[in-house]
Coordinates of C-alpha atoms in Angstrom, one line a residue:
X793 CA -22.4 12.5 11.1
X794 CA -21.7 9.1 12.6
X795 CA -18.4 7.7 11.4
X796 CA -18.9 4.1 10.4
X797 CA -16.2 1.5 10.3
X798 CA -15.4 0.3 6.8
X799 CA -13.8 -2.9 5.6
X800 CA -10.2 -3.5 4.4
X801 CA -8.8 -0.4 2.8
X802 CA -6.6 0.3 -0.2
X803 CA -4.6 -1.9 -2.5
X804 CA -1.8 -4.3 -1.7
X805 CA 1.4 -2.3 -0.9
X806 CA 5.1 -3.2 -1.3
X807 CA 6.6 -5.9 0.9
X808 CA 7.4 -4.8 4.4
X809 CA 10.4 -7.0 5.1
X810 CA 10.3 -7.3 8.9
X811 CA 7.2 -9.5 9.3
X812 CA 4.6 -11.0 7.2
X813 CA 2.1 -8.4 6.1
X814 CA -1.4 -9.0 7.5
X815 CA -4.4 -8.8 5.2
X816 CA -6.5 -7.1 7.8
X817 CA -5.5 -5.0 10.8
X818 CA -7.7 -3.9 13.7
X819 CA -5.1 -1.7 15.4
X820 CA -1.8 -0.1 14.4
X821 CA 0.3 1.3 17.2
X822 CA 2.9 3.9 16.4
X823 CA 5.7 3.8 19.0
X824 CA 6.4 0.5 20.7
X825 CA 7.8 1.8 24.0
X826 CA 6.5 1.8 27.6
X827 CA 3.1 3.0 26.4
X828 CA 2.6 1.5 23.0
X829 CA 3.8 -2.1 23.6
X830 CA 1.4 -2.7 26.6
X831 CA -1.4 -1.3 24.5
X832 CA -0.5 -3.7 21.7
X833 CA -0.3 -6.6 24.1
X834 CA -3.8 -5.8 25.5
X835 CA -5.3 -5.5 22.1
X836 CA -3.8 -8.8 20.9
X837 CA -5.0 -10.5 24.1
X838 CA -8.6 -9.8 23.2
X839 CA -8.3 -11.1 19.7
X840 CA -7.6 -8.0 17.7
X841 CA -5.1 -8.2 14.8
X842 CA -2.3 -5.7 15.8
X843 CA 0.7 -4.3 14.1
X844 CA 3.3 -1.9 15.5
X845 CA 5.4 0.7 13.8
X846 CA 8.7 1.9 15.4
X847 CA 11.6 3.7 13.9
X848 CA 14.2 1.7 15.8
X849 CA 15.1 -1.4 13.8
X850 CA 16.6 -3.1 16.9
X851 CA 13.2 -2.9 18.7
X852 CA 11.4 -4.2 15.7
X853 CA 13.8 -7.1 15.2
X854 CA 13.7 -8.1 18.9
X855 CA 9.9 -8.0 19.1
X856 CA 9.6 -10.1 15.9
X857 CA 11.9 -12.7 17.5
X858 CA 9.9 -12.8 20.8
X859 CA 12.1 -10.5 22.9
X860 CA 10.8 -7.6 24.9
X861 CA 12.6 -4.3 25.8
X862 CA 9.9 -3.1 28.2
X863 CA 9.9 -4.0 31.9
X864 CA 6.1 -4.6 32.1
X865 CA 6.0 -6.8 29.0
X866 CA 7.7 -10.1 29.3
X867 CA 9.3 -12.2 26.5
X868 CA 6.5 -14.7 27.0
X869 CA 4.0 -11.9 26.5
X870 CA 5.6 -11.0 23.2
X871 CA 5.6 -14.6 22.0
X872 CA 1.9 -14.8 22.8
X873 CA 1.4 -11.6 20.8
X874 CA 3.3 -13.0 17.9
X875 CA 1.2 -16.2 18.0
X876 CA -1.9 -14.0 17.9
X877 CA -0.7 -12.3 14.7
X878 CA 1.2 -9.3 16.0
X879 CA 4.0 -8.0 13.8
X880 CA 6.4 -5.1 14.3
X881 CA 7.6 -2.9 11.4
X882 CA 9.7 0.0 10.5
X883 CA 7.9 0.4 7.2
X884 CA 4.8 2.7 7.3
X885 CA 3.0 0.5 4.8
X886 CA 1.8 -1.5 7.7
X887 CA -0.7 1.3 8.4
X888 CA -2.5 0.9 5.1
X889 CA -5.1 -1.6 6.3
X890 CA -5.5 -0.5 9.9
X891 CA -9.0 0.5 11.1
X892 CA -7.6 2.1 14.2
X893 CA -4.3 3.9 14.6
X894 CA -3.0 5.0 18.0
X895 CA 0.1 7.3 18.3
X896 CA 2.3 6.6 21.4
X897 CA 5.5 8.5 20.5
X898 CA 7.7 10.5 22.9
X899 CA 7.1 14.2 23.6
X900 CA 10.3 15.4 25.3
X901 CA 11.0 19.0 26.4
X902 CA 12.3 21.3 23.7
X903 CA 14.9 24.1 24.2
X904 CA 12.1 26.6 24.9
X905 CA 10.8 24.6 27.8
X906 CA 7.7 23.4 25.8
X907 CA 7.0 20.0 24.4
X908 CA 9.0 18.9 21.4
X909 CA 6.3 17.7 19.0
X910 CA 8.6 16.6 16.3
X911 CA 7.8 12.9 16.8
X912 CA 4.1 13.6 17.0
X913 CA 4.0 15.6 13.8
X914 CA 6.1 13.1 12.0
X915 CA 3.8 10.3 13.1
X916 CA 0.7 12.2 12.1
X917 CA 2.1 13.0 8.7
X918 CA 2.9 9.4 8.2
X919 CA -0.7 8.5 9.1
X920 CA -2.1 11.2 6.9
X921 CA -0.1 9.9 3.9
X922 CA -2.1 6.6 4.2
X923 CA -5.3 7.8 5.7
X924 CA -8.5 6.0 4.6
X925 CA -12.2 6.8 5.1
X926 CA -13.5 5.2 8.3
X927 CA -10.3 5.1 10.2
X928 CA -10.0 6.2 13.9
X929 CA -6.8 8.0 14.9
X930 CA -6.0 8.5 18.5
X931 CA -3.1 10.5 20.1
X932 CA -1.9 9.2 23.5
X933 CA 1.3 11.1 23.7
X934 CA 1.2 13.6 26.5
X935 CA 1.1 17.3 25.4
X936 CA -0.5 20.6 26.1
X937 CA -4.3 21.4 25.8
X938 CA -5.1 22.1 22.2
X939 CA -2.6 19.9 20.5
X940 CA -5.1 17.5 19.0
X941 CA -7.3 20.3 17.5
X942 CA -4.5 22.7 16.6
X943 CA -1.7 20.5 15.4
X944 CA -2.9 16.9 14.7
X945 CA -6.3 17.7 13.0
X946 CA -4.9 20.2 10.4
X947 CA -2.2 17.7 9.5
X948 CA -4.6 14.8 9.0
X949 CA -7.0 17.0 7.0
X950 CA -4.2 17.8 4.5
X951 CA -5.1 14.3 3.2
X952 CA -8.4 15.7 1.9
X953 CA -10.4 13.7 4.4
X954 CA -12.3 15.6 7.1
X955 CA -12.3 14.8 10.8
X956 CA -15.8 14.0 12.1
X957 CA -17.0 13.3 8.6
X958 CA -14.6 10.9 6.9
X959 CA -12.3 9.9 9.8
X960 CA -12.5 10.0 13.6
X961 CA -9.9 11.8 15.8
X962 CA -9.5 11.6 19.5
X963 CA -7.1 12.1 22.4
X964 CA -6.7 9.5 25.2
X965 CA -4.0 10.2 27.7
X966 CA -1.8 7.2 28.6
X967 CA -1.8 6.1 32.2
X968 CA 0.9 3.5 32.2
X969 CA 2.7 3.1 35.5
X970 CA 5.8 1.0 35.0
X971 CA 6.2 -1.7 37.7
X972 CA 2.6 -1.3 39.0
X973 CA 1.1 -4.8 39.2
X974 CA -2.1 -3.7 40.9
X975 CA -3.3 -1.3 38.2
X976 CA -2.6 -2.3 34.6
X977 CA -4.0 -1.0 31.4
X978 CA -7.3 -3.0 31.6
X979 CA -8.1 -2.1 35.1
X980 CA -7.2 1.6 34.9
X981 CA -10.0 3.8 33.7
X982 CA -9.3 5.3 30.2
X983 CA -10.1 8.9 29.6
X984 CA -11.2 9.7 26.0
X985 CA -12.0 13.0 24.3
X986 CA -13.1 13.3 20.7
X987 CA -13.0 16.2 18.3
X988 CA -16.7 15.7 17.6
X989 CA -19.4 13.6 19.3
X990 CA -19.1 11.0 16.6
X991 CA -15.3 10.9 17.0
X992 CA -15.8 10.4 20.8
X993 CA -18.3 7.6 20.3
X994 CA -15.9 5.8 17.9
X995 CA -13.0 6.1 20.4
X996 CA -15.1 5.0 23.4
X997 CA -16.3 1.9 21.5
X998 CA -12.7 1.0 20.5
X999 CA -11.2 1.4 24.0
X1000 CA -14.2 -0.4 25.5
X1001 CA -12.8 -3.6 24.0
X1002 CA -9.5 -3.1 25.9
X1003 CA -10.3 -1.6 29.3
X1004 CA -13.0 -2.1 32.0
X1005 CA -14.0 1.5 32.3
X1006 CA -14.0 4.3 29.7
X1007 CA -14.5 7.9 30.9
X1008 CA -15.6 10.3 28.2
X1009 CA -14.3 13.8 28.4
X1010 CA -16.1 16.8 27.1
X1011 CA -13.6 17.2 24.3
X1012 CA -9.9 16.7 23.4
X1013 CA -8.7 19.7 25.4
X1014 CA -10.3 18.4 28.6
X1015 CA -8.7 15.0 28.1
X1016 CA -5.3 16.6 27.5
X1017 CA -5.7 18.8 30.6
X1018 CA -6.8 15.7 32.7
X1019 CA -3.4 14.1 32.1
X1020 CA -1.5 17.3 33.0
X1021 CA -3.7 17.8 36.1
X1022 CA -2.9 14.3 37.4
X1023 CA 0.8 14.8 37.1
X1024 CA 0.9 18.4 38.2
X1025 CA -0.9 17.4 41.3
X1026 CA 1.8 14.9 42.1
X1027 CA 4.6 17.2 41.1
X1028 CA 3.4 20.0 43.4
X1029 CA 2.8 17.7 46.4
X1030 CA 6.1 16.0 46.0
X1031 CA 7.7 19.4 46.0
X1032 CA 5.8 20.2 49.2
X1033 CA 7.1 17.2 51.2
X1034 CA 10.6 17.7 49.7
X1035 CA 10.7 21.3 51.1
X1036 CA 9.2 20.0 54.4
X1037 CA 12.1 17.5 54.5
X1038 CA 14.6 20.4 54.4
X1039 CA 12.7 22.3 57.0
X1040 CA 12.2 19.3 59.3
X1041 CA 15.9 18.6 59.4
X1042 CA 16.5 22.1 60.6
X1043 CA 13.7 22.0 63.1
X1044 CA 14.7 18.6 64.4
X1045 CA 11.4 17.1 63.4
X1046 CA 11.0 13.5 62.3
X1047 CA 9.0 14.1 59.1
X1048 CA 8.6 10.4 58.4
X1049 CA 6.8 10.0 61.7
X1050 CA 4.7 13.1 61.0
X1051 CA 3.6 11.7 57.6
X1052 CA 2.8 8.3 59.3
X1053 CA 0.6 10.1 61.8
X1054 CA -1.1 12.4 59.3
X1055 CA -1.8 9.3 57.1
X1056 CA -4.1 7.9 59.8
X1057 CA -6.7 10.6 59.0
X1058 CA -9.4 8.8 57.0
X1059 CA -10.3 11.9 54.9
X1060 CA -8.7 15.0 53.5
X1061 CA -5.1 13.8 53.3
X1062 CA -3.0 11.8 50.9
X1063 CA 0.5 10.8 51.9
X1064 CA 3.5 11.9 49.7
X1065 CA 7.0 11.2 50.8
X1066 CA 10.4 12.9 50.4
X1067 CA 12.8 11.9 47.7
X1068 CA 16.2 12.8 46.2
X1069 CA 14.3 14.3 43.2
X1070 CA 11.6 13.4 40.8
X1071 CA 12.1 11.0 37.9
X1072 CA 10.4 9.2 35.0
X1073 CA 8.9 10.9 32.0
X1074 CA 5.7 12.2 33.6
X1075 CA 6.3 14.0 36.8
X1076 CA 9.4 16.1 35.9
X1077 CA 8.3 16.7 32.3
X1078 CA 4.5 16.9 31.9
X1079 CA 3.8 20.0 34.2
X1080 CA 6.2 21.9 31.9
X1081 CA 3.7 21.5 29.0
X1082 CA 1.1 23.3 31.0
X1083 CA 3.3 26.1 32.2
X1084 CA 4.6 26.5 28.6
X1085 CA 1.0 26.8 27.3
X1086 CA 0.1 29.3 30.0
X1087 CA 3.2 31.4 29.2
X1088 CA 2.8 31.2 25.4
X1089 CA -1.0 31.7 25.2
X1090 CA -1.8 33.8 28.3
X1091 CA 1.5 35.7 28.9
X1092 CA 2.1 34.9 32.5
X1093 CA 3.6 32.2 34.7
X1094 CA 1.9 29.2 36.2
X1095 CA 3.5 29.9 39.6
X1096 CA 2.7 26.7 41.4
X1097 CA 4.4 24.7 38.7
X1098 CA 7.4 27.0 38.5
X1099 CA 7.9 26.8 42.2
X1100 CA 7.6 23.0 42.3
X1101 CA 10.1 22.7 39.5
X1102 CA 12.6 24.8 41.4
X1103 CA 12.2 22.8 44.6
X1104 CA 12.4 19.4 43.0
X1105 CA 15.3 20.3 40.8
X1106 CA 17.4 21.4 43.7
X1107 CA 16.9 18.1 45.7
X1108 CA 20.0 16.3 44.2
X1109 CA 22.2 19.2 45.4
X1110 CA 20.6 19.0 48.8
X1111 CA 21.4 15.2 48.9
X1112 CA 25.0 15.9 48.1
X1113 CA 25.2 18.7 50.7
X1114 CA 23.7 16.4 53.4
X1115 CA 26.1 13.7 52.4
X1116 CA 29.0 16.1 52.7
X1117 CA 27.8 17.1 56.2
X1118 CA 27.6 13.4 57.3
X1119 CA 31.1 12.7 56.1
X1120 CA 32.3 15.9 57.9
X1121 CA 30.9 14.5 61.2
X1122 CA 33.2 11.5 60.7
X1123 CA 36.2 13.8 60.1
X1124 CA 36.3 13.0 56.3
X1125 CA 36.1 15.4 53.4
X1126 CA 33.9 14.5 50.5
X1127 CA 36.9 15.0 48.2
X1128 CA 38.5 11.6 47.9
X1129 CA 35.8 9.7 49.9
X1130 CA 34.4 6.5 48.5
X1131 CA 30.6 6.9 47.9
X1132 CA 28.3 4.0 47.0
X1133 CA 25.0 4.8 45.3
X1134 CA 22.3 2.2 45.7
X1135 CA 19.4 2.3 43.1
X1136 CA 19.8 4.4 40.0
X1137 CA 16.4 3.9 38.4
X1138 CA 13.6 6.4 38.8
X1139 CA 11.3 4.1 40.7
X1140 CA 11.6 0.8 42.7
X1141 CA 11.9 -2.6 41.0
X1142 CA 12.1 -1.4 37.4
X1143 CA 15.0 -0.8 35.0
X1144 CA 13.7 2.5 33.8
X1145 CA 16.2 5.3 34.3
X1146 CA 14.4 8.2 32.6
X1147 CA 15.0 11.5 34.4
X1148 CA 16.4 9.6 37.5
X1149 CA 17.7 11.9 40.2
X1150 CA 20.6 9.5 40.6
X1151 CA 22.3 11.1 37.5
X1152 CA 22.6 14.6 38.9
X1153 CA 23.5 13.3 42.3
X1154 CA 26.4 11.3 40.8
X1155 CA 27.4 14.2 38.6
X1156 CA 27.6 16.6 41.7
X1157 CA 29.6 14.0 43.7
X1158 CA 32.1 13.6 40.9
X1159 CA 32.4 17.4 40.5
X1160 CA 33.4 17.4 44.2
X1161 CA 36.0 14.7 43.5
X1162 CA 34.3 11.9 45.3
X1163 CA 35.1 8.3 44.2
X1164 CA 31.6 7.1 43.1
X1165 CA 30.5 3.5 42.6
X1166 CA 26.9 2.1 42.2
X1167 CA 24.7 -0.9 42.5
X1168 CA 21.3 -1.6 41.1
X1169 CA 19.7 -5.0 40.7
X1170 CA 18.1 -3.9 37.5
X1171 CA 21.0 -2.0 35.9
X1172 CA 24.3 -3.7 34.8
X1173 CA 26.0 -0.7 33.1
X1174 CA 25.6 2.9 34.1
X1175 CA 27.3 6.0 32.8
X1176 CA 27.3 9.7 33.8
X1177 CA 28.0 12.2 31.0
X1178 CA 29.5 9.5 28.9
X1179 CA 31.8 8.2 31.7
X1180 CA 31.0 4.8 33.1
X1181 CA 30.5 4.4 36.8
X1182 CA 32.0 1.3 38.4
X1183 CA 29.4 -1.3 39.5
X1184 CA 29.8 -3.4 42.7
X1185 CA 28.4 -6.9 42.9
X1186 CA 28.4 -7.6 46.6
X1187 CA 26.3 -4.8 48.2
X1188 CA 27.1 -5.7 51.8
X1189 CA 30.8 -6.0 51.3
X1190 CA 30.8 -2.7 49.3
X1191 CA 28.8 -0.9 52.1
X1192 CA 31.5 -2.0 54.6
X1193 CA 34.3 -0.7 52.4
X1194 CA 32.8 2.6 51.2
X1195 CA 33.0 5.7 53.4
X1196 CA 29.3 6.5 52.7
X1197 CA 26.4 4.6 51.2
X1198 CA 23.5 6.6 49.8
X1199 CA 20.2 4.8 49.2
X1200 CA 18.6 6.6 46.2
X1201 CA 16.0 4.0 45.3
X1202 CA 14.6 1.4 47.7
X1203 CA 14.4 -1.6 45.5
X1204 CA 12.8 -4.6 47.2
X1205 CA 16.0 -6.6 46.7
X1206 CA 17.8 -4.4 49.3
X1207 CA 17.8 -5.6 52.9
X1208 CA 17.6 -2.1 54.5
X1209 CA 18.0 -3.1 58.2
X1210 CA 21.0 -5.2 57.3
X1211 CA 22.5 -2.3 55.3
X1212 CA 21.9 0.0 58.2
X1213 CA 23.9 -2.4 60.4
X1214 CA 26.6 -3.0 57.9
X1215 CA 27.4 0.3 56.1
X1216 CA 30.0 2.6 57.6
X1217 CA 27.5 5.4 57.1
X1218 CA 24.1 5.1 55.4
X1219 CA 22.2 8.1 54.0
X1220 CA 18.7 6.9 53.3
X1221 CA 16.9 9.4 50.9
X1222 CA 13.8 7.2 50.8
X1223 CA 13.1 6.6 54.4
X1224 CA 13.0 2.8 54.0
X1225 CA 15.4 2.2 56.9
X1226 CA 13.6 4.6 59.2
X1227 CA 10.2 5.0 57.6
X1228 CA 6.8 3.6 58.4
X1229 CA 7.8 0.0 57.8
X1230 CA 10.3 0.0 60.6
X1231 CA 8.4 2.3 63.0
X1232 CA 7.1 0.0 65.8
X1233 CA 6.3 1.0 69.3
X1234 CA 8.9 -1.2 70.9
X1235 CA 11.9 -0.2 68.9
X1236 CA 14.9 0.6 71.1
X1237 CA 17.0 2.6 68.7
X1238 CA 17.0 6.4 68.4
X1239 CA 15.9 7.8 65.0
X1240 CA 18.9 8.3 62.8
X1241 CA 21.0 5.6 64.4
X1242 CA 21.4 1.9 64.1
X1243 CA 23.4 -0.2 66.5
X1244 CA 25.6 -3.2 65.8
X1245 CA 28.7 -4.8 67.2
X1246 CA 28.7 -2.6 70.2
X1247 CA 28.9 0.7 68.4
X1248 CA 26.5 3.3 66.8
X1249 CA 26.7 3.8 63.1
X1250 CA 25.2 7.0 61.6
X1251 CA 22.1 6.4 59.6
X1252 CA 20.7 9.6 58.0
X1253 CA 17.3 10.1 56.4
X1254 CA 15.5 13.1 55.0
X1255 CA 13.6 14.9 57.8
X1256 CA 14.5 12.1 60.2
X1257 CA 15.3 14.4 63.1
X1258 CA 18.9 13.4 63.0
X1259 CA 20.0 16.8 64.3
X1260 CA 18.8 16.0 67.8

């Protein structure tokens, strides 16, 4: 049965407090973080009346006064959203008149290694308590295949309304990439899977207002799997090059040059590059949902994911071991050495620190009694296990003063050639100072070394053949 959109639903509810209650709402977004707020912005920009529900009163207050807490959404964006009628709330009564509800809440890992669905189930119960005939409900939170049908649908139907008959239910995986200016929400194809054909049609029609291309999956399980496939693919390939970095160092192979050469093949190869570990919510977290589902439902391990997790988790320890080796070559122990960490976010040119490998690197350095400082152009205050890490302001001066500088994130604000010439010792875990950008045919310096002031300064990179 085709689900038809109805008019305004329900009676007037109690005052909401944070913002003026709209009489009609096209979209309610639950969870106003890195996924939910860009979705709300895009919907408001095409003329939809949008409200947002978030449990953090500080987020709600900031948004209602025109201030953003998300890198990819500016204060000016929020002010335009407000002018278009957007309001943020902590009171679930804002859902009462919404024709479409999209759930964008976190799904962190639980103690059992599977997804913690507490925020999802709480949000769904909130929606179910105010569910009206004709509404579309979409889950965007990343989870394991089967969640929409096995968890979300039964909770919604406790309302007495039936999915595919009275209301529509779909899953559409988020594809937000913080800091990516080339591929935003509108230009990134949106995968949608419905519980029934009518649910899918309703969700496709809704997202068709917001994005250029909507891709309909066979069902919700296929849409859920698509998200996990995307990130598991990246997770496994990152683990491959990270292990190759370790191997290349021992074999005296310049892995960065090998990647550059392999990347010239016009088919059959996609370049991945070594790193001090994987960060963000997606890559280190999402593949665990799939391995959890395989273990719990099928009784055996997803071996590729388990191995990739093992390799990527040990990279921070490898960074510290290599740093210790470099200091030893200069006749200094790691104990008591001054170590400067550059870039503590999980990706370049954003402030997002979720699952950043900088945290375990700093923790391991401190355990070995190193004196650790940091700099990041996007982070003013940083702490490790509750203890603050001193921040330096003048990067070049600090690089001259510290015994070792470790580049953990290659923010565009860093002048890497200058750092290589200034630092006492530079350990580049991203290959920016010796990677493709600096590899020209007429360079006169040996890989792993920079030259300034009449002397060589050690410059170390993953897999950079520095053992030669």
